[in-house]
């Protein structure tokens, strides 16, 4: 998957978890919890959705590595290789 493909899937899954978010308005560096208002259950649901979409397990110590779209895309890209 390309970086753009990963970003699109990530944003799509994020908007499914938090439907009040507008995909077009999500900034690459906005923090999922602090800026976008996701709570811990939303993060767990997102991790589960990413596991399903990408086939990767994201251990809890790695959650900070998916704290923003930019970080998540980089992390998921590394996990794909």
PDB file of C-alpha atoms in Angstrom:
ATOM      1  CA  UNK A   1       0.000   0.000   0.000  1.00  0.00           C
ATOM      2  CA  UNK A   2       1.143   3.500  -0.716  1.00  0.00           C
ATOM      3  CA  UNK A   3       1.352   6.179   1.937  1.00  0.00           C
ATOM      4  CA  UNK A   4      -1.736   7.814   0.444  1.00  0.00           C
ATOM      5  CA  UNK A   5      -3.651   4.502   0.529  1.00  0.00           C
ATOM      6  CA  UNK A   6      -2.743   4.015   4.180  1.00  0.00           C
ATOM      7  CA  UNK A   7      -3.805   7.587   4.992  1.00  0.00           C
ATOM      8  CA  UNK A   8      -7.145   7.094   3.225  1.00  0.00           C
ATOM      9  CA  UNK A   9      -7.886   3.854   5.082  1.00  0.00           C
ATOM     10  CA  UNK A  10      -6.820   5.384   8.410  1.00  0.00           C
ATOM     11  CA  UNK A  11      -9.032   8.448   7.931  1.00  0.00           C
ATOM     12  CA  UNK A  12     -11.929   6.269   6.781  1.00  0.00           C
ATOM     13  CA  UNK A  13     -11.667   4.073   9.892  1.00  0.00           C
ATOM     14  CA  UNK A  14     -11.266   7.135  12.106  1.00  0.00           C
ATOM     15  CA  UNK A  15     -14.444   8.721  10.740  1.00  0.00           C
ATOM     16  CA  UNK A  16     -16.326   5.442  11.259  1.00  0.00           C
ATOM     17  CA  UNK A  17     -15.290   5.509  14.920  1.00  0.00           C
ATOM     18  CA  UNK A  18     -16.042   9.222  15.330  1.00  0.00           C
ATOM     19  CA  UNK A  19     -18.736  10.067  12.768  1.00  0.00           C
ATOM     20  CA  UNK A  20     -18.941  13.671  13.975  1.00  0.00           C
ATOM     21  CA  UNK A  21     -15.494  14.270  12.415  1.00  0.00           C
ATOM     22  CA  UNK A  22     -15.251  15.524   8.850  1.00  0.00           C
ATOM     23  CA  UNK A  23     -12.517  13.687   6.961  1.00  0.00           C
ATOM     24  CA  UNK A  24     -11.676  16.853   5.027  1.00  0.00           C
ATOM     25  CA  UNK A  25     -11.068  18.827   8.219  1.00  0.00           C
ATOM     26  CA  UNK A  26      -8.689  16.406   9.952  1.00  0.00           C
ATOM     27  CA  UNK A  27      -5.212  17.885  10.106  1.00  0.00           C
ATOM     28  CA  UNK A  28      -2.213  15.551   9.856  1.00  0.00           C
ATOM     29  CA  UNK A  29      -0.877  16.656  13.228  1.00  0.00           C
ATOM     30  CA  UNK A  30      -4.066  16.875  15.276  1.00  0.00           C
ATOM     31  CA  UNK A  31      -3.888  14.540  18.254  1.00  0.00           C
ATOM     32  CA  UNK A  32      -6.692  11.989  18.262  1.00  0.00           C
ATOM     33  CA  UNK A  33      -7.542  12.442  21.923  1.00  0.00           C
ATOM     34  CA  UNK A  34      -6.473  15.990  22.724  1.00  0.00           C
ATOM     35  CA  UNK A  35      -7.547  17.742  19.515  1.00  0.00           C
ATOM     36  CA  UNK A  36     -10.203  15.482  17.982  1.00  0.00           C
ATOM     37  CA  UNK A  37     -11.840  14.416  21.250  1.00  0.00           C
ATOM     38  CA  UNK A  38     -11.568  10.642  20.981  1.00  0.00           C
ATOM     39  CA  UNK A  39     -11.782   8.816  24.294  1.00  0.00           C
ATOM     40  CA  UNK A  40     -10.002   5.631  25.317  1.00  0.00           C
ATOM     41  CA  UNK A  41     -12.825   3.402  24.026  1.00  0.00           C
ATOM     42  CA  UNK A  42     -12.667   5.179  20.653  1.00  0.00           C
ATOM     43  CA  UNK A  43      -8.924   4.489  20.525  1.00  0.00           C
ATOM     44  CA  UNK A  44      -9.495   0.802  21.294  1.00  0.00           C
ATOM     45  CA  UNK A  45     -12.129   0.632  18.558  1.00  0.00           C
ATOM     46  CA  UNK A  46      -9.756   2.353  16.140  1.00  0.00           C
ATOM     47  CA  UNK A  47      -6.961  -0.088  16.998  1.00  0.00           C
ATOM     48  CA  UNK A  48      -9.344  -2.994  16.350  1.00  0.00           C
ATOM     49  CA  UNK A  49     -10.433  -1.468  13.035  1.00  0.00           C
ATOM     50  CA  UNK A  50      -6.813  -0.914  11.980  1.00  0.00           C
ATOM     51  CA  UNK A  51      -6.008  -4.505  12.900  1.00  0.00           C
ATOM     52  CA  UNK A  52      -8.825  -5.672  10.657  1.00  0.00           C
ATOM     53  CA  UNK A  53      -7.939  -3.294   7.803  1.00  0.00           C
ATOM     54  CA  UNK A  54      -4.171  -3.801   7.831  1.00  0.00           C
ATOM     55  CA  UNK A  55      -3.735  -7.156   9.534  1.00  0.00           C
ATOM     56  CA  UNK A  56      -1.368  -5.715  12.133  1.00  0.00           C
ATOM     57  CA  UNK A  57      -1.540  -5.874  15.898  1.00  0.00           C
ATOM     58  CA  UNK A  58      -0.871  -2.612  17.664  1.00  0.00           C
ATOM     59  CA  UNK A  59       0.272  -3.236  21.238  1.00  0.00           C
ATOM     60  CA  UNK A  60      -0.781  -0.725  23.869  1.00  0.00           C
ATOM     61  CA  UNK A  61       2.766   0.651  24.337  1.00  0.00           C
ATOM     62  CA  UNK A  62       2.637   1.663  20.646  1.00  0.00           C
ATOM     63  CA  UNK A  63      -0.578   3.700  20.948  1.00  0.00           C
ATOM     64  CA  UNK A  64       1.416   6.982  21.089  1.00  0.00           C
ATOM     65  CA  UNK A  65       2.774   6.034  17.654  1.00  0.00           C
ATOM     66  CA  UNK A  66      -0.748   6.412  16.224  1.00  0.00           C
ATOM     67  CA  UNK A  67      -1.634   9.573  18.159  1.00  0.00           C
ATOM     68  CA  UNK A  68      -1.915  11.687  14.984  1.00  0.00           C
ATOM     69  CA  UNK A  69      -2.672  10.876  11.372  1.00  0.00           C
ATOM     70  CA  UNK A  70       0.923  11.609  10.369  1.00  0.00           C
ATOM     71  CA  UNK A  71       2.328   9.334  13.076  1.00  0.00           C
ATOM     72  CA  UNK A  72      -0.200   6.594  12.333  1.00  0.00           C
ATOM     73  CA  UNK A  73       0.513   6.574   8.605  1.00  0.00           C
ATOM     74  CA  UNK A  74       4.243   6.327   9.252  1.00  0.00           C
ATOM     75  CA  UNK A  75       3.747   3.578  11.844  1.00  0.00           C
ATOM     76  CA  UNK A  76       1.391   1.565   9.650  1.00  0.00           C
ATOM     77  CA  UNK A  77       3.702   1.947   6.667  1.00  0.00           C
ATOM     78  CA  UNK A  78       6.570   0.532   8.735  1.00  0.00           C
ATOM     79  CA  UNK A  79       4.375  -2.353   9.894  1.00  0.00           C
ATOM     80  CA  UNK A  80       3.554  -3.213   6.278  1.00  0.00           C
ATOM     81  CA  UNK A  81       7.185  -3.820   5.370  1.00  0.00           C
TER      82      UNK A  81
END
